[in-house]
XYZ file of C-alpha atoms in Angstrom:
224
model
C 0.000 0.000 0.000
C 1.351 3.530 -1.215
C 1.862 5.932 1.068
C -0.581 9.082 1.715
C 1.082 12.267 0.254
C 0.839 14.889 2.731
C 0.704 18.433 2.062
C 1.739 21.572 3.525
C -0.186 23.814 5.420
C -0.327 26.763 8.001
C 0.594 25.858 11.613
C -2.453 27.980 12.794
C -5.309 29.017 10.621
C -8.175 30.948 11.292
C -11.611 28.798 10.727
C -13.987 31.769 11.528
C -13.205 35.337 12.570
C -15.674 37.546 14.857
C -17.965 34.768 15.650
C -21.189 36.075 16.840
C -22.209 35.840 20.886
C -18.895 35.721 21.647
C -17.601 37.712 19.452
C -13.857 36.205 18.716
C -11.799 34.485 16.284
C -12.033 30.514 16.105
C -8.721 28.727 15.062
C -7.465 25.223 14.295
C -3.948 24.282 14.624
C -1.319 21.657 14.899
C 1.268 20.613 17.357
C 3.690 22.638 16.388
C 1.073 25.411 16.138
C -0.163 25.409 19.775
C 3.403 24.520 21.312
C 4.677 28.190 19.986
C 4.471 30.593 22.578
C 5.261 33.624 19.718
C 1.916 32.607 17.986
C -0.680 32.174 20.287
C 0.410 35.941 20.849
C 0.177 36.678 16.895
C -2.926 35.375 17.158
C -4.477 36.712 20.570
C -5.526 33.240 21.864
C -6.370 32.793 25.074
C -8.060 29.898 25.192
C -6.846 26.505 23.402
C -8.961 22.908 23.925
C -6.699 19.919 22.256
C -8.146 17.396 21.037
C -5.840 14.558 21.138
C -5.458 11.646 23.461
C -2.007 11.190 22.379
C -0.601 14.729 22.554
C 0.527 16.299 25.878
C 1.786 20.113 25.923
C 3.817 21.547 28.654
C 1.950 24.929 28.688
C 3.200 25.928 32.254
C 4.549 29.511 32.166
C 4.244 30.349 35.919
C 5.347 26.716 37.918
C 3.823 27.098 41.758
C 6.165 27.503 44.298
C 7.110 25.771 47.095
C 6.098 22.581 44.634
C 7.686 19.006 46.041
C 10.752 18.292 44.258
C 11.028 15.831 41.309
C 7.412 16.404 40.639
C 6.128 17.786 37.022
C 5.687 21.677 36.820
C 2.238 22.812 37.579
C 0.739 26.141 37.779
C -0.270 28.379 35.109
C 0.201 29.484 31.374
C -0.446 31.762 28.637
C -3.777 30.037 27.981
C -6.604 28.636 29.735
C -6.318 24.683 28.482
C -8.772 22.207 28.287
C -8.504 18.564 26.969
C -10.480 16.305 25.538
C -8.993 12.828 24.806
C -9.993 11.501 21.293
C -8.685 9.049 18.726
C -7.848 9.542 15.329
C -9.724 6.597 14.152
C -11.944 4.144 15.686
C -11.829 3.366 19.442
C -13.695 6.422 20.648
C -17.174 6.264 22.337
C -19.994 8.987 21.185
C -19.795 10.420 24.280
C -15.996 11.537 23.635
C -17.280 13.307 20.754
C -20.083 14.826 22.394
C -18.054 16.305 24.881
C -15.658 17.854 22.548
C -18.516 20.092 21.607
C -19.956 20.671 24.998
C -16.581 21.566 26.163
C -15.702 23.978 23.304
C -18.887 25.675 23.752
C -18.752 25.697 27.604
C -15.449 27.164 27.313
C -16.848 30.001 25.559
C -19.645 30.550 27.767
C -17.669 30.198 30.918
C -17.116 32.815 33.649
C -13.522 32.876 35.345
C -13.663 33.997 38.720
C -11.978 37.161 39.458
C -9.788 35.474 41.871
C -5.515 35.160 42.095
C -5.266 31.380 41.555
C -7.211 32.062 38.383
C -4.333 33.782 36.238
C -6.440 33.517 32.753
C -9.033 35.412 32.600
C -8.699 37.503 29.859
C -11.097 37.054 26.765
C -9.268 36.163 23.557
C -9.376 33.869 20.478
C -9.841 30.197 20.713
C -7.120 27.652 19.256
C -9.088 24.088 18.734
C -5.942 22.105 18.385
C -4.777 18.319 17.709
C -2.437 17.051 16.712
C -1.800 17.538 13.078
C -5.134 20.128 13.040
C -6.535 18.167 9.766
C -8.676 15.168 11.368
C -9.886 15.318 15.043
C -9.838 19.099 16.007
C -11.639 19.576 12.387
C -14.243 17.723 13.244
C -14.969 19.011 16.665
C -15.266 22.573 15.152
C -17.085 21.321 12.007
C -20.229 20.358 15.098
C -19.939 23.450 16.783
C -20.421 25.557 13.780
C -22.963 23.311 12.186
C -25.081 23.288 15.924
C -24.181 27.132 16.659
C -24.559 28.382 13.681
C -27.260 26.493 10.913
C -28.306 29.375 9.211
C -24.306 29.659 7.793
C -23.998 26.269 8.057
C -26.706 23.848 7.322
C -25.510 20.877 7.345
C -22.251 19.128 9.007
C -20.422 18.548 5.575
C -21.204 22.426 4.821
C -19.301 23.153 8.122
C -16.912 20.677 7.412
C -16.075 21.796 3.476
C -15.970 24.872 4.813
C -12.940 24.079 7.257
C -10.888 22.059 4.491
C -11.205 24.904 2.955
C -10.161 27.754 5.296
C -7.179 25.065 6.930
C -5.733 25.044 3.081
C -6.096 20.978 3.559
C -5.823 19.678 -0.400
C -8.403 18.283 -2.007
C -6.095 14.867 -2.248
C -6.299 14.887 1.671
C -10.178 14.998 2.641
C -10.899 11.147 2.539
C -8.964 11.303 5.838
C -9.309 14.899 6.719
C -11.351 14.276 8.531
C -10.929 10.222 9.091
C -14.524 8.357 8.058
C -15.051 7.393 11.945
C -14.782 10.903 13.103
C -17.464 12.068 10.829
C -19.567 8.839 11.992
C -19.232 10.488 15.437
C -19.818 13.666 14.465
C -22.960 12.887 12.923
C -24.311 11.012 16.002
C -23.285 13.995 18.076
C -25.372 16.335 15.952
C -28.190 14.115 16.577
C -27.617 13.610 20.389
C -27.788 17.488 20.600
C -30.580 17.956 18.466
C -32.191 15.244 20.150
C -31.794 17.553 23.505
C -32.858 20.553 22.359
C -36.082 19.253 21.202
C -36.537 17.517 24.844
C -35.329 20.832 26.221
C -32.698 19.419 27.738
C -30.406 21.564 26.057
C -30.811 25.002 24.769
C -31.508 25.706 21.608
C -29.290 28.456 19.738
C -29.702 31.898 19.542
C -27.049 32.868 17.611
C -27.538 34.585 14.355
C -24.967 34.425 10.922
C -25.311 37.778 10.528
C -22.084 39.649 11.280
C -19.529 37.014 10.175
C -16.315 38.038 8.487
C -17.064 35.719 5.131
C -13.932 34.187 4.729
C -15.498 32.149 2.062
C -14.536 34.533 -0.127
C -10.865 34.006 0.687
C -10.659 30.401 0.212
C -7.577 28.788 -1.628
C -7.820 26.999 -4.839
C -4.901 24.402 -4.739
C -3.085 22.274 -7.294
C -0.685 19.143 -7.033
């Protein structure tokens, strides 16, 4: 079996700029992306939720003190982190997915206590991060902005095409960007929260497309 080409593209890209409610710029990125102290500055983000069970990132900035020795650093970074642990293929339970959205909406709506153990609490862009930024964290955001957002987005593969789209991943690349079982679990996630809503278990949105910077119109064409 050959193997997959893979193509360049941006460490960080911006998926959706001035999103509406909140009111800031959603990104995607990779690793290498997150990991780069110099960027998340570029970029204003304050807030980054990886997606990857197999990707750890030493984020701590400000290590406690009087910490035991020989223990990892803890204390505080540039970012407010969250984690949620998914696979890039199958193993993952619904649930897993289902939580990557409720977690990178909650993160949004959240309140951080005006307190001095809680270092982050400045507003600022979101980094949605895994970790090549072309499978997991693309699907994750492809939910949100499909669930958040159906008047822009209709259905999941509009949100979807227009990620590949705005992450520069080639044409070549989307059988597996995202992988077939995230999209499986994307589309029972959908469900699940529409499912909710209708029960009024969850609320329903009241966001609005009106006022998004239309990237759309920026969106690379790309050749082998």
């Amino acid at each position: 079996m050959s193997e997959v080409k893979r193509y360049p593209r941006p460490l960080i890209s911006l998926i959706q700029a001035d999103i509406p409610n909140w009111h800031v710029d959603l990104y995607i990125g990779e690793s290498a992306g997150v990991s780069d102290p110099d960027l998340l500055r570029e970029f204003g983000i304050k807030v980054v939720l990886n997606c990857a069970v197999n990707l750890d990132i030493n984020l701590v900035s400000q290590p406690e003190a009087n910490r035991p020795a020989g223990v990892f650093d803890y204390g505080s970074g540039p970012v407010r982190y969250y984690k949620v642990g998914l696979i890039d293929g199958p193993g993952n339970t619904p649930e897993m997915m289902f939580a990557g959205y409720c977690m990178l909406k909650s993160a949004l709506d959240q309140t951080i206590p005006d307190k001095p153990s809680y270092k982050n609490r400045d507003k600022g862009n979101v980094l949605v991060n895994c970790r090549g930024g072309r499978s997991r964290s693309v699907t994750v955001v492809a939910i949100f902005l499909h669930l958040e957002f159906p008047q822009l987005y209709p259905t999941l593969d509009a949100a979807i095409h227009h990620i590949r789209q705005t992450r520069e991943l080639h044409p070549d690349e989307w059988f597996e960007t995202p992988k077939p079982q995230m999209i499986e679990l994307a589309q029972a996630t959908v469900t699940m929260v529409k499912t909710l809503r209708q029960s009024a278990l969850l609320p329903s949105p009241e966001s609005s497309s009106s006022g998004f910077v239309d990237l759309k119109s920026e969106q690379a064409s790309f050749t082998e």
